[in-house]
PDB file of C-alpha atoms in Angstrom:
ATOM      1  CA  MET A  29      23.149   4.732  23.219  1.00 94.00           C
ATOM      2  CA  LYS A  30      20.710   1.981  24.079  1.00 96.00           C
ATOM      3  CA  ALA A  31      17.912   1.038  21.674  1.00 97.00           C
ATOM      4  CA  LEU A  32      14.784  -0.817  22.744  1.00 98.00           C
ATOM      5  CA  VAL A  33      12.856  -2.668  20.035  1.00 98.00           C
ATOM      6  CA  ALA A  34       9.377  -4.117  20.585  1.00 97.00           C
ATOM      7  CA  VAL A  35       8.456  -7.172  18.503  1.00 97.00           C
ATOM      8  CA  LYS A  36       5.232  -9.130  18.186  1.00 97.00           C
ATOM      9  CA  ARG A  37       4.604 -12.804  17.445  1.00 96.00           C
ATOM     10  CA  VAL A  38       2.102 -13.097  14.573  1.00 94.00           C
ATOM     11  CA  VAL A  39       0.982 -15.613  11.974  1.00 93.00           C
ATOM     12  CA  ASP A  40       3.570 -15.691   9.195  1.00 92.00           C
ATOM     13  CA  ALA A  41       2.703 -13.252   6.407  1.00 90.00           C
ATOM     14  CA  ASN A  42       2.823 -16.062   3.812  1.00 90.00           C
ATOM     15  CA  VAL A  43       0.256 -18.229   5.607  1.00 89.00           C
ATOM     16  CA  LYS A  44      -3.404 -18.127   4.655  1.00 88.00           C
ATOM     17  CA  VAL A  45      -5.257 -17.764   7.946  1.00 87.00           C
ATOM     18  CA  ARG A  46      -8.263 -19.918   8.833  1.00 88.00           C
ATOM     19  CA  VAL A  47     -11.189 -18.784  10.944  1.00 89.00           C
ATOM     20  CA  LYS A  48     -12.350 -21.083  13.736  1.00 89.00           C
ATOM     21  CA  PRO A  49     -15.644 -22.929  13.057  1.00 89.00           C
ATOM     22  CA  ASP A  50     -17.378 -20.991  15.844  1.00 90.00           C
ATOM     23  CA  ASN A  51     -16.144 -17.642  14.453  1.00 88.00           C
ATOM     24  CA  SER A  52     -14.504 -16.809  17.788  1.00 85.00           C
ATOM     25  CA  GLY A  53     -11.094 -16.068  16.302  1.00 85.00           C
ATOM     26  CA  VAL A  54      -8.289 -17.278  14.034  1.00 86.00           C
ATOM     27  CA  ASP A  55      -7.268 -20.946  14.141  1.00 87.00           C
ATOM     28  CA  LEU A  56      -3.599 -21.075  15.173  1.00 85.00           C
ATOM     29  CA  THR A  57      -3.287 -24.880  15.230  1.00 85.00           C
ATOM     30  CA  ASN A  58      -0.008 -25.928  13.546  1.00 87.00           C
ATOM     31  CA  VAL A  59       0.328 -22.478  11.965  1.00 90.00           C
ATOM     32  CA  LYS A  60       3.781 -21.028  11.300  1.00 92.00           C
ATOM     33  CA  MET A  61       4.443 -17.968  13.463  1.00 93.00           C
ATOM     34  CA  SER A  62       7.001 -15.230  12.781  1.00 95.00           C
ATOM     35  CA  ILE A  63       8.105 -11.754  13.806  1.00 96.00           C
ATOM     36  CA  ASN A  64       5.620  -9.151  12.640  1.00 96.00           C
ATOM     37  CA  PRO A  65       7.184  -7.785   9.383  1.00 96.00           C
ATOM     38  CA  PHE A  66       7.108  -4.154  10.562  1.00 96.00           C
ATOM     39  CA  CYS A  67       8.768  -5.187  13.850  1.00 97.00           C
ATOM     40  CA  GLU A  68      11.476  -6.994  11.884  1.00 97.00           C
ATOM     41  CA  ILE A  69      12.164  -3.732  10.034  1.00 97.00           C
ATOM     42  CA  ALA A  70      12.531  -2.019  13.436  1.00 97.00           C
ATOM     43  CA  VAL A  71      15.061  -4.650  14.530  1.00 98.00           C
ATOM     44  CA  GLU A  72      17.009  -4.225  11.280  1.00 97.00           C
ATOM     45  CA  GLU A  73      17.137  -0.442  11.718  1.00 97.00           C
ATOM     46  CA  ALA A  74      18.478  -0.821  15.257  1.00 97.00           C
ATOM     47  CA  VAL A  75      21.134  -3.256  14.014  1.00 97.00           C
ATOM     48  CA  ARG A  76      22.179  -0.844  11.254  1.00 97.00           C
ATOM     49  CA  LEU A  77      22.514   1.966  13.802  1.00 97.00           C
ATOM     50  CA  LYS A  78      24.665  -0.339  15.916  1.00 97.00           C
ATOM     51  CA  GLU A  79      26.864  -1.155  12.910  1.00 96.00           C
ATOM     52  CA  LYS A  80      27.364   2.602  12.410  1.00 95.00           C
ATOM     53  CA  GLY A  81      28.559   2.910  16.003  1.00 95.00           C
ATOM     54  CA  ILE A  82      25.559   5.007  17.057  1.00 96.00           C
ATOM     55  CA  VAL A  83      23.820   2.345  19.149  1.00 96.00           C
ATOM     56  CA  SER A  84      25.839   0.344  21.666  1.00 96.00           C
ATOM     57  CA  GLU A  85      23.174  -2.088  22.909  1.00 97.00           C
ATOM     58  CA  ILE A  86      19.926  -3.442  21.454  1.00 97.00           C
ATOM     59  CA  VAL A  87      17.278  -4.833  23.800  1.00 98.00           C
ATOM     60  CA  VAL A  88      14.313  -6.661  22.267  1.00 98.00           C
ATOM     61  CA  VAL A  89      11.046  -6.964  24.191  1.00 98.00           C
ATOM     62  CA  SER A  90       7.925  -8.948  23.383  1.00 97.00           C
ATOM     63  CA  VAL A  91       4.593  -9.354  25.163  1.00 96.00           C
ATOM     64  CA  GLY A  92       2.952 -12.720  24.640  1.00 94.00           C
ATOM     65  CA  PRO A  93       3.061 -16.461  25.332  1.00 94.00           C
ATOM     66  CA  LYS A  94       6.155 -18.471  26.192  1.00 95.00           C
ATOM     67  CA  GLU A  95       6.520 -19.386  22.516  1.00 94.00           C
ATOM     68  CA  ALA A  96       7.344 -15.727  21.742  1.00 95.00           C
ATOM     69  CA  GLN A  97      10.861 -16.554  22.913  1.00 96.00           C
ATOM     70  CA  GLU A  98      11.330 -17.873  19.388  1.00 95.00           C
ATOM     71  CA  GLN A  99      10.764 -14.420  17.887  1.00 96.00           C
ATOM     72  CA  ILE A 100      13.069 -12.821  20.453  1.00 97.00           C
ATOM     73  CA  ARG A 101      15.796 -15.359  19.607  1.00 97.00           C
ATOM     74  CA  SER A 102      15.262 -14.596  15.912  1.00 96.00           C
ATOM     75  CA  SER A 103      15.800 -10.902  16.683  1.00 97.00           C
ATOM     76  CA  MET A 104      18.988 -11.775  18.557  1.00 97.00           C
ATOM     77  CA  ALA A 105      20.170 -13.752  15.532  1.00 97.00           C
ATOM     78  CA  LEU A 106      19.717 -10.571  13.490  1.00 96.00           C
ATOM     79  CA  GLY A 107      21.917  -8.623  15.910  1.00 95.00           C
ATOM     80  CA  ALA A 108      20.052  -7.777  19.130  1.00 97.00           C
ATOM     81  CA  ASP A 109      22.062  -8.224  22.342  1.00 96.00           C
ATOM     82  CA  ARG A 110      19.479  -9.424  24.850  1.00 96.00           C
ATOM     83  CA  GLY A 111      15.782  -9.972  25.235  1.00 97.00           C
ATOM     84  CA  ILE A 112      12.858  -9.510  27.614  1.00 97.00           C
ATOM     85  CA  LEU A 113       9.703 -11.601  27.374  1.00 97.00           C
ATOM     86  CA  VAL A 114       6.694 -10.301  29.272  1.00 97.00           C
ATOM     87  CA  GLU A 115       4.877 -13.596  29.384  1.00 96.00           C
ATOM     88  CA  THR A 116       1.088 -13.786  29.254  1.00 93.00           C
ATOM     89  CA  THR A 117      -1.397 -16.189  27.683  1.00 90.00           C
ATOM     90  CA  ALA A 118      -4.306 -13.776  28.068  1.00 88.00           C
ATOM     91  CA  GLU A 119      -5.681 -11.735  25.195  1.00 86.00           C
ATOM     92  CA  ILE A 120      -4.139  -8.322  25.661  1.00 88.00           C
ATOM     93  CA  GLY A 121      -4.980  -5.011  24.034  1.00 89.00           C
ATOM     94  CA  ALA A 122      -2.896  -2.175  22.613  1.00 92.00           C
ATOM     95  CA  LEU A 123      -3.269   0.029  25.696  1.00 94.00           C
ATOM     96  CA  GLU A 124      -2.137  -2.760  28.027  1.00 94.00           C
ATOM     97  CA  VAL A 125       0.875  -3.469  25.796  1.00 95.00           C
ATOM     98  CA  ALA A 126       1.750   0.242  25.807  1.00 96.00           C
ATOM     99  CA  LYS A 127       1.548   0.327  29.615  1.00 96.00           C
ATOM    100  CA  ILE A 128       3.846  -2.710  29.862  1.00 97.00           C
ATOM    101  CA  LEU A 129       6.311  -1.138  27.433  1.00 97.00           C
ATOM    102  CA  LYS A 130       6.205   2.069  29.481  1.00 97.00           C
ATOM    103  CA  GLY A 131       7.395   0.040  32.461  1.00 96.00           C
ATOM    104  CA  VAL A 132      10.148  -1.577  30.390  1.00 97.00           C
ATOM    105  CA  VAL A 133      11.310   1.819  29.084  1.00 97.00           C
ATOM    106  CA  GLU A 134      11.397   3.297  32.583  1.00 97.00           C
ATOM    107  CA  GLN A 135      13.452   0.324  33.760  1.00 95.00           C
ATOM    108  CA  GLU A 136      15.842   0.126  30.800  1.00 96.00           C
ATOM    109  CA  GLN A 137      16.144   3.880  30.064  1.00 96.00           C
ATOM    110  CA  PRO A 138      16.803   3.564  26.301  1.00 97.00           C
ATOM    111  CA  GLN A 139      17.476   6.672  24.247  1.00 96.00           C
ATOM    112  CA  LEU A 140      15.678   5.232  21.210  1.00 97.00           C
ATOM    113  CA  VAL A 141      12.516   3.101  21.138  1.00 98.00           C
ATOM    114  CA  LEU A 142      11.654   1.420  17.841  1.00 98.00           C
ATOM    115  CA  LEU A 143       8.370  -0.323  17.017  1.00 97.00           C
ATOM    116  CA  GLY A 144       6.672  -1.539  13.870  1.00 96.00           C
ATOM    117  CA  LYS A 145       3.970   0.924  12.799  1.00 95.00           C
ATOM    118  CA  GLN A 146       1.347  -1.827  13.127  1.00 94.00           C
ATOM    119  CA  ALA A 147       0.933  -5.575  13.503  1.00 94.00           C
ATOM    120  CA  ILE A 148      -0.431  -7.557  10.566  1.00 92.00           C
ATOM    121  CA  ASP A 149      -2.873  -9.483  12.754  1.00 89.00           C
ATOM    122  CA  ASP A 150      -4.959  -6.701  14.332  1.00 88.00           C
ATOM    123  CA  ASP A 151      -3.707  -3.731  12.249  1.00 89.00           C
ATOM    124  CA  SER A 152      -4.414  -1.407  15.185  1.00 90.00           C
ATOM    125  CA  ASN A 153      -1.503   1.029  14.644  1.00 93.00           C
ATOM    126  CA  GLN A 154      -1.858   2.275  18.222  1.00 94.00           C
ATOM    127  CA  VAL A 155       0.900   1.016  20.536  1.00 96.00           C
ATOM    128  CA  GLY A 156       3.648   3.448  19.455  1.00 96.00           C
ATOM    129  CA  GLN A 157       1.402   6.474  19.774  1.00 97.00           C
ATOM    130  CA  MET A 158      -0.016   5.344  23.130  1.00 97.00           C
ATOM    131  CA  LEU A 159       3.472   4.658  24.471  1.00 97.00           C
ATOM    132  CA  ALA A 160       4.653   8.138  23.481  1.00 97.00           C
ATOM    133  CA  ALA A 161       1.654   9.679  25.235  1.00 97.00           C
ATOM    134  CA  LEU A 162       2.207   7.624  28.402  1.00 97.00           C
ATOM    135  CA  LEU A 163       5.898   8.559  28.518  1.00 97.00           C
ATOM    136  CA  ASN A 164       5.299  12.147  27.348  1.00 96.00           C
ATOM    137  CA  ILE A 165       8.196  12.021  24.873  1.00 96.00           C
ATOM    138  CA  GLY A 166       8.464  12.817  21.168  1.00 95.00           C
ATOM    139  CA  GLN A 167       7.330  10.389  18.505  1.00 96.00           C
ATOM    140  CA  ALA A 168       7.699   9.976  14.750  1.00 96.00           C
ATOM    141  CA  THR A 169       5.419   7.466  13.048  1.00 95.00           C
ATOM    142  CA  PHE A 170       5.636   5.737   9.629  1.00 96.00           C
ATOM    143  CA  ALA A 171       9.399   6.286   9.342  1.00 96.00           C
ATOM    144  CA  SER A 172      11.034   5.729   5.951  1.00 95.00           C
ATOM    145  CA  ALA A 173      14.433   7.213   6.950  1.00 96.00           C
ATOM    146  CA  VAL A 174      16.150   7.688  10.318  1.00 96.00           C
ATOM    147  CA  ASN A 175      19.212   9.874  11.001  1.00 95.00           C
ATOM    148  CA  VAL A 176      20.630  10.152  14.509  1.00 95.00           C
ATOM    149  CA  ASP A 177      22.824  13.197  15.168  1.00 92.00           C
ATOM    150  CA  GLY A 178      24.025  13.612  18.733  1.00 91.00           C
ATOM    151  CA  ASP A 179      21.057  14.049  21.040  1.00 93.00           C
ATOM    152  CA  LYS A 180      18.608  14.554  18.174  1.00 96.00           C
ATOM    153  CA  VAL A 181      17.112  12.305  15.502  1.00 96.00           C
ATOM    154  CA  GLN A 182      15.694  13.315  12.126  1.00 96.00           C
ATOM    155  CA  VAL A 183      12.929  11.090  10.793  1.00 97.00           C
ATOM    156  CA  THR A 184      11.402  11.168   7.319  1.00 96.00           C
ATOM    157  CA  ARG A 185       7.755  10.156   7.570  1.00 95.00           C
ATOM    158  CA  GLU A 186       5.432   8.800   4.911  1.00 90.00           C
ATOM    159  CA  ILE A 187       2.226  10.861   4.868  1.00 90.00           C
ATOM    160  CA  ASP A 188      -0.739  11.144   2.503  1.00 89.00           C
ATOM    161  CA  GLY A 189       0.722  14.139   0.716  1.00 86.00           C
ATOM    162  CA  GLY A 190       4.242  12.736   0.288  1.00 90.00           C
ATOM    163  CA  LEU A 191       7.137  12.898   2.763  1.00 93.00           C
ATOM    164  CA  GLN A 192       7.591  14.921   5.932  1.00 95.00           C
ATOM    165  CA  THR A 193      10.844  15.298   7.885  1.00 96.00           C
ATOM    166  CA  VAL A 194      10.687  15.951  11.619  1.00 96.00           C
ATOM    167  CA  GLU A 195      13.409  16.389  14.230  1.00 96.00           C
ATOM    168  CA  LEU A 196      13.064  14.961  17.724  1.00 96.00           C
ATOM    169  CA  ALA A 197      15.098  15.314  20.881  1.00 96.00           C
ATOM    170  CA  LEU A 198      16.197  11.998  22.377  1.00 95.00           C
ATOM    171  CA  PRO A 199      14.775   9.944  23.997  1.00 96.00           C
ATOM    172  CA  ALA A 200      12.227   9.380  21.251  1.00 97.00           C
ATOM    173  CA  ILE A 201       9.840   6.796  19.871  1.00 97.00           C
ATOM    174  CA  ILE A 202       9.867   5.813  16.203  1.00 97.00           C
ATOM    175  CA  THR A 203       7.462   3.491  14.391  1.00 97.00           C
ATOM    176  CA  THR A 204       8.780   1.954  11.183  1.00 96.00           C
ATOM    177  CA  ASP A 205       7.261   1.750   7.708  1.00 95.00           C
ATOM    178  CA  LEU A 206       7.968  -0.721   4.908  1.00 93.00           C
ATOM    179  CA  ARG A 207      10.352   1.493   2.943  1.00 92.00           C
ATOM    180  CA  LEU A 208      12.731   2.129   5.845  1.00 95.00           C
ATOM    181  CA  ASN A 209      14.897  -0.909   5.044  1.00 96.00           C
ATOM    182  CA  GLU A 210      14.933  -4.535   3.946  1.00 95.00           C
ATOM    183  CA  PRO A 211      15.649  -6.938   6.844  1.00 96.00           C
ATOM    184  CA  ARG A 212      18.611  -9.277   6.429  1.00 94.00           C
ATOM    185  CA  TYR A 213      18.576 -13.051   6.709  1.00 93.00           C
ATOM    186  CA  ALA A 214      20.125 -14.438   9.866  1.00 92.00           C
ATOM    187  CA  ALA A 215      23.367 -16.344   9.272  1.00 92.00           C
ATOM    188  CA  LEU A 216      23.647 -19.815  10.821  1.00 93.00           C
ATOM    189  CA  PRO A 217      26.536 -18.844  13.190  1.00 94.00           C
ATOM    190  CA  ASN A 218      24.433 -15.937  14.479  1.00 94.00           C
ATOM    191  CA  ILE A 219      21.447 -18.236  15.018  1.00 95.00           C
ATOM    192  CA  MET A 220      23.663 -20.476  17.154  1.00 94.00           C
ATOM    193  CA  LYS A 221      25.055 -17.499  19.108  1.00 94.00           C
ATOM    194  CA  ALA A 222      21.530 -16.199  19.736  1.00 95.00           C
ATOM    195  CA  ARG A 223      20.770 -19.278  21.837  1.00 93.00           C
ATOM    196  CA  LYS A 224      23.332 -18.150  24.420  1.00 94.00           C
ATOM    197  CA  LYS A 225      22.287 -14.507  24.635  1.00 96.00           C
ATOM    198  CA  PRO A 226      20.437 -13.499  27.822  1.00 97.00           C
ATOM    199  CA  LEU A 227      16.642 -13.607  27.780  1.00 97.00           C
ATOM    200  CA  GLU A 228      14.756 -12.417  30.855  1.00 96.00           C
ATOM    201  CA  THR A 229      11.164 -13.461  31.556  1.00 96.00           C
ATOM    202  CA  LYS A 230       8.787 -11.058  33.280  1.00 96.00           C
ATOM    203  CA  SER A 231       5.039 -10.827  33.837  1.00 94.00           C
ATOM    204  CA  PRO A 232       2.613  -7.920  33.279  1.00 95.00           C
ATOM    205  CA  ALA A 233       2.245  -7.702  37.081  1.00 94.00           C
ATOM    206  CA  ASP A 234       5.949  -6.812  37.325  1.00 95.00           C
ATOM    207  CA  TYR A 235       5.047  -3.548  35.596  1.00 94.00           C
ATOM    208  CA  GLY A 236       1.798  -3.002  37.503  1.00 92.00           C
ATOM    209  CA  VAL A 237      -0.412  -4.014  34.572  1.00 92.00           C
ATOM    210  CA  ALA A 238      -3.370  -6.389  34.900  1.00 88.00           C
ATOM    211  CA  GLU A 239      -3.676  -9.087  32.233  1.00 85.00           C
ATOM    212  CA  GLY A 240      -6.548  -8.919  29.772  1.00 80.00           C
ATOM    213  CA  THR A 241      -8.156  -6.198  27.715  1.00 84.00           C
ATOM    214  CA  LYS A 242     -11.256  -4.027  27.823  1.00 83.00           C
ATOM    215  CA  LEU A 243     -11.948  -4.946  24.217  1.00 83.00           C
ATOM    216  CA  LYS A 244     -14.003  -8.041  23.393  1.00 83.00           C
ATOM    217  CA  THR A 245     -13.894  -9.905  20.092  1.00 85.00           C
ATOM    218  CA  VAL A 246     -17.517 -10.466  19.145  1.00 88.00           C
ATOM    219  CA  LYS A 247     -17.074 -12.315  15.870  1.00 89.00           C
ATOM    220  CA  VAL A 248     -14.400 -13.084  13.280  1.00 89.00           C
ATOM    221  CA  GLU A 249     -15.352 -13.775   9.673  1.00 87.00           C
ATOM    222  CA  PRO A 250     -13.269 -14.434   6.561  1.00 85.00           C
ATOM    223  CA  PRO A 251     -13.597 -11.832   3.791  1.00 84.00           C
ATOM    224  CA  ALA A 252     -16.323 -12.496   1.254  1.00 83.00           C
ATOM    225  CA  GLU A 253     -15.083 -14.337  -1.795  1.00 83.00           C
ATOM    226  CA  ARG A 254     -14.901 -12.258  -4.944  1.00 82.00           C
ATOM    227  CA  LYS A 255     -16.998 -13.267  -7.894  1.00 81.00           C
ATOM    228  CA  ALA A 256     -15.261 -14.079 -11.147  1.00 83.00           C
ATOM    229  CA  GLY A 257     -15.017 -11.225 -13.624  1.00 83.00           C
ATOM    230  CA  VAL A 258     -16.502 -11.236 -17.121  1.00 84.00           C
ATOM    231  CA  GLN A 259     -15.252  -9.963 -20.454  1.00 89.00           C
ATOM    232  CA  VAL A 260     -17.352  -7.614 -22.536  1.00 89.00           C
ATOM    233  CA  LYS A 261     -17.137  -7.166 -26.285  1.00 90.00           C
ATOM    234  CA  SER A 262     -17.953  -3.475 -26.512  1.00 93.00           C
ATOM    235  CA  VAL A 263     -18.208  -0.224 -24.594  1.00 93.00           C
ATOM    236  CA  ASP A 264     -21.985  -0.313 -24.963  1.00 92.00           C
ATOM    237  CA  GLU A 265     -22.136  -3.726 -23.294  1.00 92.00           C
ATOM    238  CA  LEU A 266     -19.886  -2.468 -20.470  1.00 92.00           C
ATOM    239  CA  VAL A 267     -22.086   0.572 -19.899  1.00 92.00           C
ATOM    240  CA  ASP A 268     -25.189  -1.624 -19.910  1.00 90.00           C
ATOM    241  CA  LYS A 269     -23.732  -3.947 -17.259  1.00 88.00           C
ATOM    242  CA  LEU A 270     -22.546  -1.064 -15.094  1.00 90.00           C
ATOM    243  CA  LYS A 271     -25.995   0.495 -15.296  1.00 90.00           C
ATOM    244  CA  ASN A 272     -28.319  -2.506 -15.039  1.00 89.00           C
ATOM    245  CA  GLU A 273     -26.281  -5.147 -13.162  1.00 85.00           C
ATOM    246  CA  ALA A 274     -23.776  -3.316 -11.005  1.00 82.00           C
ATOM    247  CA  LYS A 275     -26.075  -0.285 -10.755  1.00 84.00           C
ATOM    248  CA  VAL A 276     -23.149   2.087 -10.261  1.00 85.00           C
ATOM    249  CA  ILE A 277     -24.161   4.572 -12.952  1.00 83.00           C
TER     250      ILE A 277
END
């Protein structure tokens, strides 16, 4: 069984992002970049399935600038076998990414496609669902447990009311949630080996997709700073503040 895992290059989750002075976007100058945390969970799940003997090959694909090779190599250090970079410097939307991934899936013919449920930069939570619609195959989103049995896969999903278990026929698309697993740290020997693993570079045009997006970023602003809280000495004082200052009662 072949597994295809899509990963995205994003600002590291531990970095405090800065907005550009002209409010046109996020300042990425000298900012540490990493694999999107949800994508890293998808890579880890594919590696675990390979360790169980269920998956025989893991292909990692990323859509982005040349520097995204770093995230693909990091995925290889975790256990992926080879990588594909669809290189573009243009701003690209979720639908365009889904169309590119559709082309990759049709070319690679994986039985299992794993993606993070969302990226921490745009939080769109759209690519997995769009890809499933474009390919017309089954999908399970927000996975917290994955069990492959023959030509079927059972996925436990996290939903508002608790947990839901669904069964899909392969090939299938799964988007991963935080509680699915905890990604491992790459060992130094594996980091060195990852440098020699094959990495193919493509362009969006190779999959019949035009660069760019129909969405336009109008303005980016940092969240408003929270005001410091105050301590009150009694319930009466609290009620007074809620009524006359906060005006919530």
